[in-house]
Structures are given as C-alpha cells and as structure tokens.
Amino acid sequence: MSPSPQTPSYSRRHTSRIETLDGVWVYWRCNGVDDVSRVRDLGAGGLSIATPGPRPVGMKAKLDFLVQEGQIRTEAVVRHIEPGNGLGLKFTAVAEQDWPHLAALLTRLRNLSRSRGKP
C-alpha cells in the first residue's frame, strides 16, 4: 500500500503572526470575566493567548495590551480553542489612535525574532 499524497497545509490568516517570547501580556475581559494572559503570537489580524480557561468560539472580548509601546486597546472574537492551553482571537476593532502603537509593537517583535535567527 503506497502512502497517500500529503495535502498542502495553508493558513486562512490574511496576515502572518510573530511568536512573542519576551513576555507580551494582555489584560482582557470576555463574558464578564477579567483575566491577564501571556500573548503567544501576534499579528495585525489577531493573536493567540495562553489561558487555561476556555471561552466559546464566537465570544467577544476586549483587550488592553500591557506593553512599552503605549496604550493598545482592541476588540476581538474567539476563533479557535486549544483546551487547557489557550485561545486564538481575531481582531474586530482597534482604537484608531492605538494603531501606531500596535504597528510599533509588531515591528519590535519582528526585529527580536530576526535577531534570534527566526524568519
């Protein structure tokens, strides 16, 4: 029996994500519950956070990033659940005045990633 051909893997994301190894954190509220979580990866379209408490797919969340770039406030929706590990969130809104801070954060993370030899 011959192995079946591999299906190419692809992402539905419109923007790439950057792994965040240097302690990027968010304060967030979802379904009336406040939490603080480590950001595992981040892109202009969303992020993945480490949290043991699952939230339902489609649930809305408000996030405040705790970063040196300044205030970044976003709204997001839960798109993916990793039980016991975390959530994938897609941004639905970013405060207009916070976009430059988000762009600066993404630039800093990209530069850190490159300096470590990651693509």
PDB file of C-alpha atoms in Angstrom:
ATOM      1  CA  MET A   1       0.000   0.000   0.000  1.00  0.00           C
ATOM      2  CA  SER A   2       1.501   3.328  -1.003  1.00  0.00           C
ATOM      3  CA  PRO A   3       1.270   6.373   1.221  1.00  0.00           C
ATOM      4  CA  SER A   4      -1.386   8.879   0.295  1.00  0.00           C
ATOM      5  CA  PRO A   5      -0.180  12.192  -1.093  1.00  0.00           C
ATOM      6  CA  GLN A   6       0.108  14.895   1.512  1.00  0.00           C
ATOM      7  CA  THR A   7      -2.410  17.671   1.423  1.00  0.00           C
ATOM      8  CA  PRO A   8      -0.641  21.020   1.338  1.00  0.00           C
ATOM      9  CA  SER A   9      -1.033  22.926   4.548  1.00  0.00           C
ATOM     10  CA  TYR A  10      -2.175  26.518   4.374  1.00  0.00           C
ATOM     11  CA  SER A  11      -3.390  29.213   6.668  1.00  0.00           C
ATOM     12  CA  ARG A  12      -6.598  31.188   6.361  1.00  0.00           C
ATOM     13  CA  ARG A  13      -4.875  34.124   8.005  1.00  0.00           C
ATOM     14  CA  HIS A  14      -4.502  37.244   5.918  1.00  0.00           C
ATOM     15  CA  THR A  15      -1.511  38.399   7.955  1.00  0.00           C
ATOM     16  CA  SER A  16       1.378  36.452   9.452  1.00  0.00           C
ATOM     17  CA  ARG A  17       1.855  36.020  13.178  1.00  0.00           C
ATOM     18  CA  ILE A  18       5.023  36.660  15.164  1.00  0.00           C
ATOM     19  CA  GLU A  19       5.929  34.454  18.107  1.00  0.00           C
ATOM     20  CA  THR A  20       6.241  36.512  21.301  1.00  0.00           C
ATOM     21  CA  LEU A  21       8.930  35.077  23.548  1.00  0.00           C
ATOM     22  CA  ASP A  22       9.671  38.215  25.573  1.00  0.00           C
ATOM     23  CA  GLY A  23       6.648  38.442  27.788  1.00  0.00           C
ATOM     24  CA  VAL A  24       3.931  40.348  25.956  1.00  0.00           C
ATOM     25  CA  TRP A  25       0.819  40.355  28.152  1.00  0.00           C
ATOM     26  CA  VAL A  26      -2.802  41.444  27.759  1.00  0.00           C
ATOM     27  CA  TYR A  27      -5.476  42.346  30.248  1.00  0.00           C
ATOM     28  CA  TRP A  28      -8.739  41.106  28.764  1.00  0.00           C
ATOM     29  CA  ARG A  29     -12.425  40.716  29.505  1.00  0.00           C
ATOM     30  CA  CYS A  30     -14.633  38.066  27.965  1.00  0.00           C
ATOM     31  CA  ASN A  31     -18.138  37.060  29.032  1.00  0.00           C
ATOM     32  CA  GLY A  32     -17.898  39.238  32.153  1.00  0.00           C
ATOM     33  CA  VAL A  33     -14.650  37.618  33.339  1.00  0.00           C
ATOM     34  CA  ASP A  34     -11.411  39.635  33.638  1.00  0.00           C
ATOM     35  CA  ASP A  35      -8.061  37.926  33.095  1.00  0.00           C
ATOM     36  CA  VAL A  36      -4.398  38.622  32.348  1.00  0.00           C
ATOM     37  CA  SER A  37      -2.690  36.317  29.857  1.00  0.00           C
ATOM     38  CA  ARG A  38       0.608  35.922  28.042  1.00  0.00           C
ATOM     39  CA  VAL A  39       0.457  36.531  24.294  1.00  0.00           C
ATOM     40  CA  ARG A  40       1.913  33.511  22.458  1.00  0.00           C
ATOM     41  CA  ASP A  41       1.854  35.054  19.000  1.00  0.00           C
ATOM     42  CA  LEU A  42       0.603  38.249  17.451  1.00  0.00           C
ATOM     43  CA  GLY A  43      -0.214  39.683  14.044  1.00  0.00           C
ATOM     44  CA  ALA A  44      -2.100  42.653  12.659  1.00  0.00           C
ATOM     45  CA  GLY A  45      -5.229  40.482  12.405  1.00  0.00           C
ATOM     46  CA  GLY A  46      -5.218  38.742  15.775  1.00  0.00           C
ATOM     47  CA  LEU A  47      -3.345  36.870  18.452  1.00  0.00           C
ATOM     48  CA  SER A  48      -3.054  33.678  20.429  1.00  0.00           C
ATOM     49  CA  ILE A  49      -3.066  33.826  24.221  1.00  0.00           C
ATOM     50  CA  ALA A  50      -2.123  31.300  26.886  1.00  0.00           C
ATOM     51  CA  THR A  51      -5.054  30.686  29.224  1.00  0.00           C
ATOM     52  CA  PRO A  52      -6.375  27.532  30.866  1.00  0.00           C
ATOM     53  CA  GLY A  53      -9.959  28.809  30.881  1.00  0.00           C
ATOM     54  CA  PRO A  54     -11.730  28.172  27.573  1.00  0.00           C
ATOM     55  CA  ARG A  55     -14.207  30.644  26.106  1.00  0.00           C
ATOM     56  CA  PRO A  56     -16.775  29.703  23.466  1.00  0.00           C
ATOM     57  CA  VAL A  57     -15.942  30.259  19.788  1.00  0.00           C
ATOM     58  CA  GLY A  58     -17.663  33.444  18.659  1.00  0.00           C
ATOM     59  CA  MET A  59     -17.488  35.058  22.122  1.00  0.00           C
ATOM     60  CA  LYS A  60     -16.441  38.731  22.055  1.00  0.00           C
ATOM     61  CA  ALA A  61     -13.507  40.034  24.097  1.00  0.00           C
ATOM     62  CA  LYS A  62     -11.938  43.395  24.911  1.00  0.00           C
ATOM     63  CA  LEU A  63      -8.167  43.515  25.266  1.00  0.00           C
ATOM     64  CA  ASP A  64      -5.680  46.031  26.663  1.00  0.00           C
ATOM     65  CA  PHE A  65      -2.048  45.274  25.842  1.00  0.00           C
ATOM     66  CA  LEU A  66       0.480  45.737  28.640  1.00  0.00           C
ATOM     67  CA  VAL A  67       3.450  46.847  26.517  1.00  0.00           C
ATOM     68  CA  GLN A  68       6.096  49.577  26.361  1.00  0.00           C
ATOM     69  CA  GLU A  69       4.788  50.920  23.032  1.00  0.00           C
ATOM     70  CA  GLY A  70       1.846  52.613  24.729  1.00  0.00           C
ATOM     71  CA  GLN A  71      -1.870  52.007  25.001  1.00  0.00           C
ATOM     72  CA  ILE A  72      -3.284  49.393  22.606  1.00  0.00           C
ATOM     73  CA  ARG A  73      -6.995  48.651  23.029  1.00  0.00           C
ATOM     74  CA  THR A  74      -8.695  46.125  20.796  1.00  0.00           C
ATOM     75  CA  GLU A  75     -11.889  44.172  20.454  1.00  0.00           C
ATOM     76  CA  ALA A  76     -11.703  40.589  19.270  1.00  0.00           C
ATOM     77  CA  VAL A  77     -13.708  37.424  18.815  1.00  0.00           C
ATOM     78  CA  VAL A  78     -12.678  33.896  19.857  1.00  0.00           C
ATOM     79  CA  ARG A  79     -11.878  31.950  16.677  1.00  0.00           C
ATOM     80  CA  HIS A  80     -10.039  28.896  17.985  1.00  0.00           C
ATOM     81  CA  ILE A  81      -9.800  26.996  21.273  1.00  0.00           C
ATOM     82  CA  GLU A  82      -6.879  24.866  22.471  1.00  0.00           C
ATOM     83  CA  PRO A  83      -8.364  23.232  25.611  1.00  0.00           C
ATOM     84  CA  GLY A  84      -6.128  23.777  28.621  1.00  0.00           C
ATOM     85  CA  ASN A  85      -3.640  25.840  26.579  1.00  0.00           C
ATOM     86  CA  GLY A  86      -5.215  28.934  25.130  1.00  0.00           C
ATOM     87  CA  LEU A  87      -7.313  30.787  22.618  1.00  0.00           C
ATOM     88  CA  GLY A  88      -6.936  32.208  19.144  1.00  0.00           C
ATOM     89  CA  LEU A  89      -8.580  35.619  18.807  1.00  0.00           C
ATOM     90  CA  LYS A  90      -9.307  37.652  15.689  1.00  0.00           C
ATOM     91  CA  PHE A  91      -9.311  41.432  16.000  1.00  0.00           C
ATOM     92  CA  THR A  92     -12.661  43.012  15.156  1.00  0.00           C
ATOM     93  CA  ALA A  93     -11.664  46.579  16.103  1.00  0.00           C
ATOM     94  CA  VAL A  94      -8.554  48.508  17.116  1.00  0.00           C
ATOM     95  CA  ALA A  95      -8.858  52.014  18.528  1.00  0.00           C
ATOM     96  CA  GLU A  96      -7.718  54.364  15.741  1.00  0.00           C
ATOM     97  CA  GLN A  97      -5.222  56.203  17.926  1.00  0.00           C
ATOM     98  CA  ASP A  98      -3.755  52.831  19.035  1.00  0.00           C
ATOM     99  CA  TRP A  99      -2.857  51.548  15.523  1.00  0.00           C
ATOM    100  CA  PRO A 100       0.591  53.240  15.564  1.00  0.00           C
ATOM    101  CA  HIS A 101       1.350  51.556  18.905  1.00  0.00           C
ATOM    102  CA  LEU A 102       0.285  48.154  17.532  1.00  0.00           C
ATOM    103  CA  ALA A 103       2.455  48.698  14.448  1.00  0.00           C
ATOM    104  CA  ALA A 104       5.415  49.634  16.689  1.00  0.00           C
ATOM    105  CA  LEU A 105       4.875  46.505  18.801  1.00  0.00           C
ATOM    106  CA  LEU A 106       4.784  44.287  15.697  1.00  0.00           C
ATOM    107  CA  THR A 107       7.985  45.931  14.403  1.00  0.00           C
ATOM    108  CA  ARG A 108       9.762  45.362  17.729  1.00  0.00           C
ATOM    109  CA  LEU A 109       8.680  41.710  17.828  1.00  0.00           C
ATOM    110  CA  ARG A 110       9.728  41.140  14.199  1.00  0.00           C
ATOM    111  CA  ASN A 111      13.163  42.639  14.914  1.00  0.00           C
ATOM    112  CA  LEU A 112      13.577  40.473  18.027  1.00  0.00           C
ATOM    113  CA  SER A 113      12.571  37.392  16.045  1.00  0.00           C
ATOM    114  CA  ARG A 114      15.094  38.192  13.278  1.00  0.00           C
ATOM    115  CA  SER A 115      17.864  38.817  15.815  1.00  0.00           C
ATOM    116  CA  ARG A 116      17.247  35.287  17.133  1.00  0.00           C
ATOM    117  CA  GLY A 117      17.570  33.877  13.633  1.00  0.00           C
ATOM    118  CA  LYS A 118      13.886  33.075  13.126  1.00  0.00           C
ATOM    119  CA  PRO A 119      12.097  34.001   9.900  1.00  0.00           C
TER     120      PRO A 119
END
